[in-house]
PDB file of C-alpha atoms in Angstrom:
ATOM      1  CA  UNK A   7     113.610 107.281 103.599  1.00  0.00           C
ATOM      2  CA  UNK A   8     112.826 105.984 107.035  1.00  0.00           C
ATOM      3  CA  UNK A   9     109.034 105.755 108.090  1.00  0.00           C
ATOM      4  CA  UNK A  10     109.211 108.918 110.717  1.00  0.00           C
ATOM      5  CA  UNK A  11     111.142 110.822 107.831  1.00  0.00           C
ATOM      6  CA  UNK A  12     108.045 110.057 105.350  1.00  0.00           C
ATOM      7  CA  UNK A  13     105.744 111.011 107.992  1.00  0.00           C
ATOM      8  CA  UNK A  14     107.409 114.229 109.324  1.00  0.00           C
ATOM      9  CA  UNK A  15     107.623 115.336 105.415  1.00  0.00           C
ATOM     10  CA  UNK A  16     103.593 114.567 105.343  1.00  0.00           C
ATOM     11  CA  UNK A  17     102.828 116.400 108.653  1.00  0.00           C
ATOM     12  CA  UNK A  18     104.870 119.439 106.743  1.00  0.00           C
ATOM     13  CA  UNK A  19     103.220 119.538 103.720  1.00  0.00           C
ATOM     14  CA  UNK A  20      99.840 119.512 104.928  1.00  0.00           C
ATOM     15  CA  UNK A  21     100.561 122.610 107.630  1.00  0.00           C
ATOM     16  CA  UNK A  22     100.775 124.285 104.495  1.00  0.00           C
ATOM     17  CA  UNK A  23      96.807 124.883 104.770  1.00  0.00           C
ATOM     18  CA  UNK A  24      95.083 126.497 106.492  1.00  0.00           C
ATOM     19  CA  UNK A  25      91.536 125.321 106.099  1.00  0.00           C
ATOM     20  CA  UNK A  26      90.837 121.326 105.728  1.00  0.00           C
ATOM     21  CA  UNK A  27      89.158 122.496 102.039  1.00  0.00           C
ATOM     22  CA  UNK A  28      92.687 122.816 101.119  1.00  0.00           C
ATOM     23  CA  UNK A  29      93.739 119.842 102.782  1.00  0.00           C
ATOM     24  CA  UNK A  30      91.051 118.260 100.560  1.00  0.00           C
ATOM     25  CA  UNK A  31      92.253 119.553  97.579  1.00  0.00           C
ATOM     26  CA  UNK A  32      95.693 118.464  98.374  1.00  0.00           C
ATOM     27  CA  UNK A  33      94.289 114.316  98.828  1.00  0.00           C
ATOM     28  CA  UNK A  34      93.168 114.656  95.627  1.00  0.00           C
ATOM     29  CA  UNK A  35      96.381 115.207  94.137  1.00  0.00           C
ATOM     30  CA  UNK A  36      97.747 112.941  96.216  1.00  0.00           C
ATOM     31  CA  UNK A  37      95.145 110.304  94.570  1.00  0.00           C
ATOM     32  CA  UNK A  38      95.814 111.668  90.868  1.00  0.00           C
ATOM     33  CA  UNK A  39      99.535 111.329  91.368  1.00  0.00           C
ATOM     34  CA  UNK A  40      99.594 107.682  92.780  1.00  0.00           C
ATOM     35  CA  UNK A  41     100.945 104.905  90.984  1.00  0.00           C
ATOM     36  CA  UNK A  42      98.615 102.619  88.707  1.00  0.00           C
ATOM     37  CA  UNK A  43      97.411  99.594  90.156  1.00  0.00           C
ATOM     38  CA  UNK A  44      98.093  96.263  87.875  1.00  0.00           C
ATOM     39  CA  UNK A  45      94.455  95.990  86.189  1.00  0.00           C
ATOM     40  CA  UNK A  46      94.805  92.219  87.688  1.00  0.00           C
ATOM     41  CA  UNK A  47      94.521  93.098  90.880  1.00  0.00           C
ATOM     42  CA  UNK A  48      91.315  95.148  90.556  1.00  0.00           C
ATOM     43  CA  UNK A  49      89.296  91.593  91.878  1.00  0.00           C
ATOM     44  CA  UNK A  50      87.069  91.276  94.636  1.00  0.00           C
ATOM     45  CA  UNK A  51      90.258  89.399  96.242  1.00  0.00           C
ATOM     46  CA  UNK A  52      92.068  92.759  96.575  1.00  0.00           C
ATOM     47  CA  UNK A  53      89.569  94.736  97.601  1.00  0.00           C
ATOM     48  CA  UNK A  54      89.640  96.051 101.125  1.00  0.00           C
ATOM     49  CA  UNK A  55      86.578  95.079 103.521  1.00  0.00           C
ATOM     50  CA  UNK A  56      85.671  97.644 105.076  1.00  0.00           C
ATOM     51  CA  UNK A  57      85.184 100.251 103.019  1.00  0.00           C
ATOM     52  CA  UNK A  58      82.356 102.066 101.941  1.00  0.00           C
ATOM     53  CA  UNK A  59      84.366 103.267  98.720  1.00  0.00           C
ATOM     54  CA  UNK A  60      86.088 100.577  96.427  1.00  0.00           C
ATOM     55  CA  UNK A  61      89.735 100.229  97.514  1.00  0.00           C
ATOM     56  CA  UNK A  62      91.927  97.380  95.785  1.00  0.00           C
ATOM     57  CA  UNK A  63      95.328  96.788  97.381  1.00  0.00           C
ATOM     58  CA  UNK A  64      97.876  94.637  96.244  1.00  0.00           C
ATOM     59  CA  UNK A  65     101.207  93.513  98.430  1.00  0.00           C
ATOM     60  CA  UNK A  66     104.324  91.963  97.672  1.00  0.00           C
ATOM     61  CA  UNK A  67     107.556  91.318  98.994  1.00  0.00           C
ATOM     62  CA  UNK A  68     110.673  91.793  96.946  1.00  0.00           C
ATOM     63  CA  UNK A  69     114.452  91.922  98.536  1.00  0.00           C
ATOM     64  CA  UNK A  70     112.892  92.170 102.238  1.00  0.00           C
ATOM     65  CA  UNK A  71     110.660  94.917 101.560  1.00  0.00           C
ATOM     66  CA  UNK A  72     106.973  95.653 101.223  1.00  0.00           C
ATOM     67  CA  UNK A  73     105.686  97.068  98.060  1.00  0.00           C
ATOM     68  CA  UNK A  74     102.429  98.175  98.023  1.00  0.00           C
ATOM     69  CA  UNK A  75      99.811  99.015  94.736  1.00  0.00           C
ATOM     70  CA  UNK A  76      96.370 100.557  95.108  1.00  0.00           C
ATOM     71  CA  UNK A  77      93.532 102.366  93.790  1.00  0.00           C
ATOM     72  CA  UNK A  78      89.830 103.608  94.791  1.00  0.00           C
ATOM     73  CA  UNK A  79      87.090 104.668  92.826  1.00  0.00           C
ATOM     74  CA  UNK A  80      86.719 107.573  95.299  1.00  0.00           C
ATOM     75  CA  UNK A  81      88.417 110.569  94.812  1.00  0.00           C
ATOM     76  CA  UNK A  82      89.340 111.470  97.963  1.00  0.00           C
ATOM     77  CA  UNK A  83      89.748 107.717  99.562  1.00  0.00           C
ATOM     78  CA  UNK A  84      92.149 107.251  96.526  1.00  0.00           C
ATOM     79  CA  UNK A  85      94.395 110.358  97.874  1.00  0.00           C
ATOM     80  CA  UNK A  86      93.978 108.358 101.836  1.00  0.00           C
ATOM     81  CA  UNK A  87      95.161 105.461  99.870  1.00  0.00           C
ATOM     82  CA  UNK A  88      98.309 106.895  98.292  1.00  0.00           C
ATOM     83  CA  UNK A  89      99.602 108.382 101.835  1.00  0.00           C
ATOM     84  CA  UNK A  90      99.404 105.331 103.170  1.00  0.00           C
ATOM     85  CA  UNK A  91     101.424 103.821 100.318  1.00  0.00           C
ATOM     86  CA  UNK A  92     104.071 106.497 100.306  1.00  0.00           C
ATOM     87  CA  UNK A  93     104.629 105.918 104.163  1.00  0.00           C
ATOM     88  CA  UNK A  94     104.702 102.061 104.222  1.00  0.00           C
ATOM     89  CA  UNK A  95     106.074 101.293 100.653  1.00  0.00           C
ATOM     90  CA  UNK A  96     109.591 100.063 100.359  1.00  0.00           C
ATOM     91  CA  UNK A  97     109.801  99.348 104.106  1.00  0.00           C
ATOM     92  CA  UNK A  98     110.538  96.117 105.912  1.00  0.00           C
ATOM     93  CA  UNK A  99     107.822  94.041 107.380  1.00  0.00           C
ATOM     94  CA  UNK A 100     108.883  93.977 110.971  1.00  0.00           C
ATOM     95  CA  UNK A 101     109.009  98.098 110.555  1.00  0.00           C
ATOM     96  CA  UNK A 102     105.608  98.043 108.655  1.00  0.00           C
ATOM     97  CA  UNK A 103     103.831  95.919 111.434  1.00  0.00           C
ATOM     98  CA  UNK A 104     105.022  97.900 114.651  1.00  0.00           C
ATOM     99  CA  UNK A 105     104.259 101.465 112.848  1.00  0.00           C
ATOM    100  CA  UNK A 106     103.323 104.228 114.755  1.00  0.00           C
ATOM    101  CA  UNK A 107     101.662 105.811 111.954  1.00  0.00           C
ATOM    102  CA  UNK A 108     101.315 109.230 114.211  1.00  0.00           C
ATOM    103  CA  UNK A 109     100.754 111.166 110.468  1.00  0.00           C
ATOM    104  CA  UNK A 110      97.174 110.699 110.414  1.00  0.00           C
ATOM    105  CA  UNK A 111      96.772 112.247 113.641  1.00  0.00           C
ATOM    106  CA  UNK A 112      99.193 115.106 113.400  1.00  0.00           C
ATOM    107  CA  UNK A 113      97.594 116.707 110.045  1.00  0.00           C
ATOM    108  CA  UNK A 114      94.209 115.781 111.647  1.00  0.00           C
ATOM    109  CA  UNK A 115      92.736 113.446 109.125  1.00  0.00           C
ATOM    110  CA  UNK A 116      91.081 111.022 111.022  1.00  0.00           C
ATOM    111  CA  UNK A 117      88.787 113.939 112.706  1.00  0.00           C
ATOM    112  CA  UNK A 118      87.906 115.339 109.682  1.00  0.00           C
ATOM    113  CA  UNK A 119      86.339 112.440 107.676  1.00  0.00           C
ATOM    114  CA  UNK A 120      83.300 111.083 107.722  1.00  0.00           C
ATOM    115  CA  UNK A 121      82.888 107.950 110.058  1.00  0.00           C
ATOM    116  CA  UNK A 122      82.385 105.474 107.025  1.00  0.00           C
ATOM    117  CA  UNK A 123      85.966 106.923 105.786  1.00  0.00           C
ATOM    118  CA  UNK A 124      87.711 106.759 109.080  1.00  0.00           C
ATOM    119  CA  UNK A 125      87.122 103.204 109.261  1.00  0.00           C
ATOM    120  CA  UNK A 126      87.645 102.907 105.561  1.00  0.00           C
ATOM    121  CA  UNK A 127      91.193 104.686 106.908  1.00  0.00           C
ATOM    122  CA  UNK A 128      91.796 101.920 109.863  1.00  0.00           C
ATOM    123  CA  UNK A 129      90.565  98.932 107.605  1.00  0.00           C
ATOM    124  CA  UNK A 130      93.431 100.356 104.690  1.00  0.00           C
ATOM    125  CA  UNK A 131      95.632 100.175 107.951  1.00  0.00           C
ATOM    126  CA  UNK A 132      94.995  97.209 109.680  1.00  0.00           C
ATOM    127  CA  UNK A 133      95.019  95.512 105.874  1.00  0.00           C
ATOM    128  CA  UNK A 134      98.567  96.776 104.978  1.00  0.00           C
ATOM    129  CA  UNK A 135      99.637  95.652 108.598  1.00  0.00           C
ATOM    130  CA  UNK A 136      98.636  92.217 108.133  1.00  0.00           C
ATOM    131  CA  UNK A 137     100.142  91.704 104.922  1.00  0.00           C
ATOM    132  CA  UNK A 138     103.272  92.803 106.714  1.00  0.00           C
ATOM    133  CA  UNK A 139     102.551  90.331 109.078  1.00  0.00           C
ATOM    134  CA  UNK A 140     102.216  87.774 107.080  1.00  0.00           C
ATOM    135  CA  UNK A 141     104.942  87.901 104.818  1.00  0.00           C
ATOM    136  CA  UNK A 142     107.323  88.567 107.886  1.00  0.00           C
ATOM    137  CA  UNK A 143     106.205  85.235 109.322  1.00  0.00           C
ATOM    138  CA  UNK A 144     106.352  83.449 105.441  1.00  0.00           C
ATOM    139  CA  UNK A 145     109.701  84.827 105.277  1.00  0.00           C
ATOM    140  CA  UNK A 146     111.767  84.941 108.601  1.00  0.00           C
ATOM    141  CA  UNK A 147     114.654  83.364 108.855  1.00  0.00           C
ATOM    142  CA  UNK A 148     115.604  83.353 105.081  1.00  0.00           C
TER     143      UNK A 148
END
Protein backbone atom coordinates (compact mmCIF):
# COMPACT_ATOMS: atom_id res chain seq x y z
CA UNK A 1 0.00 0.00 0.00
CA UNK A 2 1.02 3.50 -0.91
CA UNK A 3 1.78 6.01 2.03
CA UNK A 4 -1.64 8.23 1.49
CA UNK A 5 -3.52 4.75 1.27
CA UNK A 6 -1.95 3.77 4.87
CA UNK A 7 -2.79 7.09 6.09
CA UNK A 8 -6.37 7.52 4.73
CA UNK A 9 -7.05 3.83 6.30
CA UNK A 10 -5.60 5.42 9.78
CA UNK A 11 -7.63 8.70 9.54
CA UNK A 12 -10.74 6.02 9.08
CA UNK A 13 -10.21 3.93 11.77
CA UNK A 14 -9.74 6.41 14.32
CA UNK A 15 -13.20 8.48 13.24
CA UNK A 16 -14.52 5.47 14.62
CA UNK A 17 -14.46 7.32 18.19
CA UNK A 18 -15.93 9.54 19.39
CA UNK A 19 -14.12 10.66 22.49
CA UNK A 20 -10.05 10.74 22.45
CA UNK A 21 -10.49 8.01 25.64
CA UNK A 22 -11.31 5.73 22.90
CA UNK A 23 -8.77 6.92 20.70
CA UNK A 24 -6.51 6.04 23.66
CA UNK A 25 -7.64 2.78 24.02
CA UNK A 26 -7.26 2.15 20.40
CA UNK A 27 -3.01 3.27 20.63
CA UNK A 28 -2.79 0.79 22.97
CA UNK A 29 -3.72 -1.89 20.78
CA UNK A 30 -1.97 -0.48 18.28
CA UNK A 31 1.25 -0.83 20.72
CA UNK A 32 0.21 -4.53 21.85
CA UNK A 33 -0.15 -5.58 18.25
CA UNK A 34 3.25 -4.19 16.90
CA UNK A 35 5.93 -6.29 15.83
CA UNK A 36 8.83 -7.34 18.34
CA UNK A 37 11.83 -5.43 18.24
CA UNK A 38 15.23 -7.68 17.85
CA UNK A 39 16.32 -7.73 21.72
CA UNK A 40 19.78 -6.37 20.05
CA UNK A 41 18.61 -3.37 19.23
CA UNK A 42 17.19 -2.43 22.65
CA UNK A 43 20.87 -0.29 23.22
CA UNK A 44 21.25 3.15 24.07
CA UNK A 45 22.36 3.38 20.20
CA UNK A 46 18.72 2.83 19.13
CA UNK A 47 17.10 4.72 21.37
CA UNK A 48 15.41 7.87 20.19
CA UNK A 49 16.62 11.33 21.80
CA UNK A 50 14.09 13.03 22.52
CA UNK A 51 11.85 11.27 24.30
CA UNK A 52 10.69 11.37 27.63
CA UNK A 53 9.53 7.58 27.33
CA UNK A 54 12.12 4.87 26.14
CA UNK A 55 11.71 4.39 22.37
CA UNK A 56 14.31 2.02 20.50
CA UNK A 57 14.12 2.11 16.70
CA UNK A 58 15.92 0.11 14.43
CA UNK A 59 16.20 0.78 10.35
CA UNK A 60 17.26 -1.12 7.54
CA UNK A 61 17.18 -1.21 3.99
CA UNK A 62 16.41 -4.36 2.09
CA UNK A 63 15.45 -4.45 -1.89
CA UNK A 64 15.06 -0.45 -1.90
CA UNK A 65 12.84 -0.25 0.93
CA UNK A 66 12.79 0.92 4.52
CA UNK A 67 11.99 -1.49 7.20
CA UNK A 68 11.47 -0.24 10.37
CA UNK A 69 11.47 -2.20 14.17
CA UNK A 70 10.51 -0.51 17.43
CA UNK A 71 9.38 -0.62 20.86
CA UNK A 72 8.69 1.75 24.04
CA UNK A 73 8.35 1.04 27.48
CA UNK A 74 5.29 3.35 27.44
CA UNK A 75 2.12 2.12 26.72
CA UNK A 76 0.73 4.59 24.83
CA UNK A 77 4.15 6.01 23.08
CA UNK A 78 4.53 2.27 22.02
CA UNK A 79 0.95 2.49 20.11
CA UNK A 80 2.53 6.34 18.52
CA UNK A 81 5.39 4.16 17.64
CA UNK A 82 3.62 1.39 15.73
CA UNK A 83 1.54 4.05 13.48
CA UNK A 84 4.41 5.45 12.51
CA UNK A 85 5.86 2.08 11.51
CA UNK A 86 2.78 0.90 9.69
CA UNK A 87 2.82 4.21 7.56
CA UNK A 88 6.58 4.37 6.68
CA UNK A 89 7.49 0.58 6.70
CA UNK A 90 8.12 -1.08 3.41
CA UNK A 91 8.36 2.28 1.60
CA UNK A 92 11.19 3.73 -0.42
CA UNK A 93 13.53 6.25 1.02
CA UNK A 94 13.00 9.10 -1.36
CA UNK A 95 9.00 8.53 -0.47
CA UNK A 96 9.85 8.18 3.32
CA UNK A 97 11.92 11.51 3.39
CA UNK A 98 9.42 13.90 1.46
CA UNK A 99 6.26 12.44 3.58
CA UNK A 100 3.51 14.47 4.23
CA UNK A 101 2.56 12.54 7.14
CA UNK A 102 -0.98 14.62 7.26
CA UNK A 103 -2.36 11.37 9.63
CA UNK A 104 -1.28 12.79 12.77
CA UNK A 105 -3.08 15.85 12.18
CA UNK A 106 -6.27 14.55 10.68
CA UNK A 107 -7.18 12.09 13.76
CA UNK A 108 -5.87 14.96 15.98
CA UNK A 109 -3.05 13.33 17.81
CA UNK A 110 -0.61 15.82 18.06
CA UNK A 111 -3.26 18.19 20.05
CA UNK A 112 -4.13 15.74 22.31
CA UNK A 113 -0.80 14.64 23.91
CA UNK A 114 1.05 15.97 26.35
CA UNK A 115 3.92 18.37 25.16
CA UNK A 116 6.77 15.89 26.30
CA UNK A 117 4.88 13.25 23.87
CA UNK A 118 4.36 15.56 20.98
CA UNK A 119 7.92 16.08 20.71
CA UNK A 120 8.54 12.50 21.63
CA UNK A 121 6.04 12.23 18.28
CA UNK A 122 8.31 14.77 16.02
CA UNK A 123 11.70 13.31 17.40
CA UNK A 124 10.14 9.44 16.27
CA UNK A 125 9.57 11.52 12.97
CA UNK A 126 12.38 13.46 12.26
CA UNK A 127 14.47 10.03 13.39
CA UNK A 128 12.72 7.73 10.82
CA UNK A 129 13.23 10.64 8.21
CA UNK A 130 16.81 10.73 8.59
CA UNK A 131 17.42 7.21 8.39
CA UNK A 132 15.60 7.53 5.11
CA UNK A 133 17.88 10.07 4.32
CA UNK A 134 20.66 8.46 4.89
CA UNK A 135 20.32 5.28 3.35
CA UNK A 136 18.91 7.09 0.15
CA UNK A 137 22.21 8.97 -0.09
CA UNK A 138 24.37 5.43 0.94
CA UNK A 139 22.46 3.87 -1.72
CA UNK A 140 21.61 6.06 -4.85
CA UNK A 141 22.63 5.17 -7.86
CA UNK A 142 22.90 1.34 -7.24
Amino acid sequence: MSLTEIQDQIIEEFSQFDDWMDRYNYLIELGHDLPAIDPKFKTDEYLINGCQSKVWLHAEYADGMMKFTADSDAIIVKGIVALLVRVLNNQEASEIMNADLYFIDKIGLKENLSPTRSNGLVAMVKKMKMYSLAYHAKHKGQ
